[in-house]
PDB file of C-alpha atoms in Angstrom:
ATOM      1  CA  MET O   1      -0.119  -0.046  -0.188  1.00  0.00           C
ATOM      2  CA  LEU O   2       1.131   3.098  -0.782  1.00  0.00           C
ATOM      3  CA  GLY O   3      -1.110   6.167   0.685  1.00  0.00           C
ATOM      4  CA  GLY O   4      -3.456   3.956   0.449  1.00  0.00           C
ATOM      5  CA  LEU O   5      -2.929   2.916  -3.071  1.00  0.00           C
ATOM      6  CA  THR O   6      -2.568  -0.667  -4.196  1.00  0.00           C
ATOM      7  CA  VAL O   7       0.791  -1.615  -5.579  1.00  0.00           C
ATOM      8  CA  THR O   8       1.897  -3.977  -7.560  1.00  0.00           C
ATOM      9  CA  ALA O   9       5.299  -5.030  -8.794  1.00  0.00           C
ATOM     10  CA  ILE O  10       5.622  -6.464 -12.286  1.00  0.00           C
ATOM     11  CA  ALA O  11       9.060  -8.274 -13.408  1.00  0.00           C
ATOM     12  CA  THR O  12      10.024  -7.120 -16.884  1.00  0.00           C
ATOM     13  CA  PRO O  13      13.591  -8.028 -17.068  1.00  0.00           C
ATOM     14  CA  GLY O  14      15.500  -6.803 -20.671  1.00  0.00           C
ATOM     15  CA  HIS O  15      16.608  -3.370 -20.413  1.00  0.00           C
ATOM     16  CA  CYS O  16      18.422  -4.369 -17.878  1.00  0.00           C
ATOM     17  CA  ALA O  17      17.791  -8.062 -15.166  1.00  0.00           C
ATOM     18  CA  ASN O  18      16.365  -6.698 -12.268  1.00  0.00           C
ATOM     19  CA  HIS O  19      13.786  -4.063 -13.766  1.00  0.00           C
ATOM     20  CA  LEU O  20      10.573  -3.746 -12.301  1.00  0.00           C
ATOM     21  CA  ALA O  21       6.897  -2.068 -13.610  1.00  0.00           C
ATOM     22  CA  PHE O  22       4.709  -0.735 -11.052  1.00  0.00           C
ATOM     23  CA  ALA O  23       0.648  -1.036 -10.929  1.00  0.00           C
ATOM     24  CA  VAL O  24      -0.843   1.656  -9.161  1.00  0.00           C
ATOM     25  CA  GLY O  25      -4.354   0.955  -7.686  1.00  0.00           C
ATOM     26  CA  GLY O  26      -6.853  -0.659  -9.382  1.00  0.00           C
ATOM     27  CA  ASP O  27      -7.634   0.746 -12.626  1.00  0.00           C
ATOM     28  CA  GLY O  28      -5.548   0.281 -15.315  1.00  0.00           C
ATOM     29  CA  VAL O  29      -2.491   2.574 -14.159  1.00  0.00           C
ATOM     30  CA  LEU O  30       1.754   1.516 -15.012  1.00  0.00           C
ATOM     31  CA  LEU O  31       4.646   2.415 -14.093  1.00  0.00           C
ATOM     32  CA  SER O  32       6.235   1.275 -16.355  1.00  0.00           C
ATOM     33  CA  GLY O  33      10.162   3.083 -15.513  1.00  0.00           C
ATOM     34  CA  ASP O  34      12.579   2.641 -19.109  1.00  0.00           C
ATOM     35  CA  HIS O  35      10.449  -0.432 -20.178  1.00  0.00           C
ATOM     36  CA  VAL O  36       8.476   1.486 -22.546  1.00  0.00           C
ATOM     37  CA  MET O  37       9.491   4.825 -22.916  1.00  0.00           C
ATOM     38  CA  GLY O  38       6.838   7.819 -24.428  1.00  0.00           C
ATOM     39  CA  TRP O  39      10.161   9.680 -25.751  1.00  0.00           C
ATOM     40  CA  SER O  40      12.602   6.762 -27.595  1.00  0.00           C
ATOM     41  CA  THR O  41      13.125   3.250 -28.038  1.00  0.00           C
ATOM     42  CA  THR O  42      14.884   1.177 -25.007  1.00  0.00           C
ATOM     43  CA  ILE O  43      18.232   0.378 -25.032  1.00  0.00           C
ATOM     44  CA  VAL O  44      18.648  -2.981 -24.436  1.00  0.00           C
ATOM     45  CA  ALA O  45      22.050  -3.070 -23.585  1.00  0.00           C
ATOM     46  CA  PRO O  46      23.897  -6.864 -22.699  1.00  0.00           C
ATOM     47  CA  PRO O  47      25.238  -8.071 -20.530  1.00  0.00           C
ATOM     48  CA  ASP O  48      22.368  -7.035 -17.790  1.00  0.00           C
ATOM     49  CA  GLY O  49      20.601  -6.453 -20.843  1.00  0.00           C
ATOM     50  CA  ALA O  50      18.656  -9.540 -23.006  1.00  0.00           C
ATOM     51  CA  MET O  51      16.739  -9.276 -26.026  1.00  0.00           C
ATOM     52  CA  ARG O  52      15.365 -12.324 -25.105  1.00  0.00           C
ATOM     53  CA  ASP O  53      13.929 -10.723 -21.755  1.00  0.00           C
ATOM     54  CA  TYR O  54      12.942  -7.659 -23.201  1.00  0.00           C
ATOM     55  CA  MET O  55      10.187  -8.963 -25.436  1.00  0.00           C
ATOM     56  CA  ALA O  56       9.321 -11.767 -23.164  1.00  0.00           C
ATOM     57  CA  SER O  57       8.206  -8.606 -20.867  1.00  0.00           C
ATOM     58  CA  LEU O  58       6.721  -6.978 -23.544  1.00  0.00           C
ATOM     59  CA  ASP O  59       4.848  -9.414 -24.267  1.00  0.00           C
ATOM     60  CA  ARG O  60       3.808 -10.381 -20.524  1.00  0.00           C
ATOM     61  CA  LEU O  61       2.680  -6.289 -20.086  1.00  0.00           C
ATOM     62  CA  LEU O  62       0.464  -7.296 -23.651  1.00  0.00           C
ATOM     63  CA  GLN O  63      -1.191  -9.504 -21.303  1.00  0.00           C
ATOM     64  CA  ARG O  64      -2.255  -6.952 -19.350  1.00  0.00           C
ATOM     65  CA  ASP O  65      -5.416  -4.862 -19.265  1.00  0.00           C
ATOM     66  CA  ASP O  66      -3.736  -1.210 -18.439  1.00  0.00           C
ATOM     67  CA  ARG O  67      -5.810   1.687 -19.710  1.00  0.00           C
ATOM     68  CA  LEU O  68      -2.002   3.852 -19.349  1.00  0.00           C
ATOM     69  CA  TYR O  69       1.227   3.985 -18.649  1.00  0.00           C
ATOM     70  CA  LEU O  70       3.701   6.601 -16.898  1.00  0.00           C
ATOM     71  CA  PRO O  71       6.793   5.576 -18.132  1.00  0.00           C
ATOM     72  CA  GLY O  72      10.649   6.628 -16.717  1.00  0.00           C
ATOM     73  CA  HIS O  73      11.309   8.420 -19.188  1.00  0.00           C
ATOM     74  CA  GLY O  74       9.034  10.696 -22.118  1.00  0.00           C
ATOM     75  CA  GLY O  75       4.821  11.336 -21.961  1.00  0.00           C
ATOM     76  CA  ALA O  76       2.340   9.099 -20.839  1.00  0.00           C
ATOM     77  CA  ILE O  77       1.547   6.669 -22.845  1.00  0.00           C
ATOM     78  CA  ALA O  78      -2.460   6.915 -23.801  1.00  0.00           C
ATOM     79  CA  ALA O  79      -3.018   3.438 -25.810  1.00  0.00           C
ATOM     80  CA  PRO O  80      -0.238   1.205 -24.498  1.00  0.00           C
ATOM     81  CA  LYS O  81      -1.535  -2.018 -26.229  1.00  0.00           C
ATOM     82  CA  ALA O  82      -0.794  -0.216 -29.667  1.00  0.00           C
ATOM     83  CA  PHE O  83       2.253   1.410 -28.282  1.00  0.00           C
ATOM     84  CA  VAL O  84       3.971  -2.086 -27.242  1.00  0.00           C
ATOM     85  CA  ARG O  85       2.357  -3.882 -30.706  1.00  0.00           C
ATOM     86  CA  GLY O  86       4.589  -0.742 -32.177  1.00  0.00           C
ATOM     87  CA  LEU O  87       7.924  -1.863 -30.457  1.00  0.00           C
ATOM     88  CA  VAL O  88       7.220  -5.020 -30.462  1.00  0.00           C
ATOM     89  CA  SER O  89       6.952  -4.608 -34.441  1.00  0.00           C
ATOM     90  CA  HIS O  90      10.098  -1.860 -34.552  1.00  0.00           C
ATOM     91  CA  ARG O  91      11.948  -5.264 -32.952  1.00  0.00           C
ATOM     92  CA  ARG O  92      10.966  -7.275 -35.354  1.00  0.00           C
ATOM     93  CA  MET O  93      12.178  -5.116 -38.338  1.00  0.00           C
ATOM     94  CA  ARG O  94      15.331  -4.482 -36.724  1.00  0.00           C
ATOM     95  CA  GLU O  95      16.174  -7.973 -36.212  1.00  0.00           C
ATOM     96  CA  THR O  96      14.923  -9.242 -39.774  1.00  0.00           C
ATOM     97  CA  ALA O  97      17.330  -5.798 -41.081  1.00  0.00           C
ATOM     98  CA  ILE O  98      20.205  -7.372 -38.856  1.00  0.00           C
ATOM     99  CA  VAL O  99      19.794 -10.503 -40.358  1.00  0.00           C
ATOM    100  CA  ARG O 100      19.701  -9.599 -43.820  1.00  0.00           C
ATOM    101  CA  ARG O 101      22.641  -7.392 -43.374  1.00  0.00           C
ATOM    102  CA  LEU O 102      24.532 -10.625 -42.326  1.00  0.00           C
ATOM    103  CA  LYS O 103      22.870 -11.909 -45.425  1.00  0.00           C
ATOM    104  CA  ASP O 104      24.392  -9.320 -47.711  1.00  0.00           C
ATOM    105  CA  GLY O 105      27.649  -9.240 -46.361  1.00  0.00           C
ATOM    106  CA  ASP O 106      28.338  -7.592 -42.727  1.00  0.00           C
ATOM    107  CA  SER O 107      30.001  -9.752 -39.969  1.00  0.00           C
ATOM    108  CA  THR O 108      30.317  -7.292 -37.413  1.00  0.00           C
ATOM    109  CA  ILE O 109      28.880  -5.148 -35.370  1.00  0.00           C
ATOM    110  CA  PRO O 110      30.229  -1.808 -36.424  1.00  0.00           C
ATOM    111  CA  GLN O 111      29.322  -2.897 -40.155  1.00  0.00           C
ATOM    112  CA  ILE O 112      25.077  -3.075 -39.183  1.00  0.00           C
ATOM    113  CA  VAL O 113      25.367  -0.437 -37.375  1.00  0.00           C
ATOM    114  CA  ALA O 114      27.083   1.527 -39.707  1.00  0.00           C
ATOM    115  CA  ALA O 115      24.462   0.511 -42.230  1.00  0.00           C
ATOM    116  CA  LEU O 116      21.454   0.301 -40.248  1.00  0.00           C
ATOM    117  CA  TYR O 117      21.660   3.446 -38.528  1.00  0.00           C
ATOM    118  CA  ARG O 118      23.500   5.733 -41.149  1.00  0.00           C
ATOM    119  CA  THR O 119      20.929   8.466 -40.426  1.00  0.00           C
ATOM    120  CA  THR O 120      21.495   8.462 -37.061  1.00  0.00           C
ATOM    121  CA  HIS O 121      23.925  10.776 -35.019  1.00  0.00           C
ATOM    122  CA  PRO O 122      27.658   8.640 -34.866  1.00  0.00           C
ATOM    123  CA  ARG O 123      27.710  10.215 -30.936  1.00  0.00           C
ATOM    124  CA  LEU O 124      24.640   7.205 -31.281  1.00  0.00           C
ATOM    125  CA  HIS O 125      25.767   4.749 -32.582  1.00  0.00           C
ATOM    126  CA  GLY O 126      27.643   2.666 -29.247  1.00  0.00           C
ATOM    127  CA  ALA O 127      24.555   3.021 -27.956  1.00  0.00           C
ATOM    128  CA  ALA O 128      22.986   1.375 -31.309  1.00  0.00           C
ATOM    129  CA  GLY O 129      26.248  -1.371 -31.681  1.00  0.00           C
ATOM    130  CA  LEU O 130      24.946  -2.587 -27.921  1.00  0.00           C
ATOM    131  CA  SER O 131      21.158  -3.017 -29.555  1.00  0.00           C
ATOM    132  CA  VAL O 132      22.659  -4.778 -32.157  1.00  0.00           C
ATOM    133  CA  LEU O 133      24.664  -7.303 -30.027  1.00  0.00           C
ATOM    134  CA  ALA O 134      21.723  -7.922 -27.971  1.00  0.00           C
ATOM    135  CA  HIS O 135      19.638  -8.905 -31.030  1.00  0.00           C
ATOM    136  CA  LEU O 136      22.546 -10.764 -32.012  1.00  0.00           C
ATOM    137  CA  GLU O 137      22.414 -12.716 -28.543  1.00  0.00           C
ATOM    138  CA  ASP O 138      19.147 -13.645 -29.691  1.00  0.00           C
ATOM    139  CA  LEU O 139      19.540 -14.995 -33.164  1.00  0.00           C
ATOM    140  CA  VAL O 140      22.419 -16.775 -31.717  1.00  0.00           C
ATOM    141  CA  ALA O 141      20.681 -18.406 -29.376  1.00  0.00           C
ATOM    142  CA  ARG O 142      17.667 -19.502 -31.207  1.00  0.00           C
ATOM    143  CA  GLY O 143      19.707 -21.070 -34.084  1.00  0.00           C
ATOM    144  CA  LEU O 144      19.520 -18.296 -36.588  1.00  0.00           C
ATOM    145  CA  VAL O 145      22.636 -16.651 -37.105  1.00  0.00           C
ATOM    146  CA  THR O 146      26.301 -18.023 -35.657  1.00  0.00           C
ATOM    147  CA  CYS O 147      30.159 -17.004 -34.148  1.00  0.00           C
ATOM    148  CA  GLU O 148      32.668 -18.413 -32.329  1.00  0.00           C
ATOM    149  CA  GLY O 149      32.336 -18.048 -29.372  1.00  0.00           C
ATOM    150  CA  PRO O 150      30.096 -15.956 -27.501  1.00  0.00           C
ATOM    151  CA  PRO O 151      28.770 -12.788 -28.651  1.00  0.00           C
ATOM    152  CA  SER O 152      30.587  -9.481 -28.426  1.00  0.00           C
ATOM    153  CA  LEU O 153      31.154  -6.559 -29.958  1.00  0.00           C
ATOM    154  CA  ARG O 154      33.732  -7.867 -31.252  1.00  0.00           C
ATOM    155  CA  THR O 155      32.863 -10.868 -32.618  1.00  0.00           C
ATOM    156  CA  VAL O 156      32.332 -12.070 -36.071  1.00  0.00           C
ATOM    157  CA  TYR O 157      29.101 -13.365 -37.018  1.00  0.00           C
ATOM    158  CA  THR O 158      27.247 -14.958 -40.000  1.00  0.00           C
ATOM    159  CA  PRO O 159      24.096 -16.085 -41.256  1.00  0.00           C
ATOM    160  CA  ALA O 160      23.134 -19.643 -39.531  1.00  0.00           C
TER     161      ALA O 160
END
């Protein structure tokens, strides 16, 4: 209880391993923290962040009937299911683009970032590289991409 309101913690790992969102009261308000932000796509940065966990947490949120998200950054999200479906779609499109880059001959994260984030300011390429790494970790775990040794920012990747 917090000031007479029931607060329920919801595990939403992905952005980081121990991320929580909080349902406040019984009227469908969710404090989504950094998992779902109102201004930008959440960074998923290994080793603490994991794309597989992030996507599973988005699926978990889609099972809820929240009417409003109050994120840690950005404005309120008044249509959370549609917003989360958009995030899932964005991540799946990014995953497809990464696999396409590998099939077209790119084999390193810097090559993939240069191609996929060419309109993004270069100062953000480090963060983009971490998100690409998170996707590649998941793709390797699912057997869709291969690499020698564990996935890292310096690993060479190939499509399976």
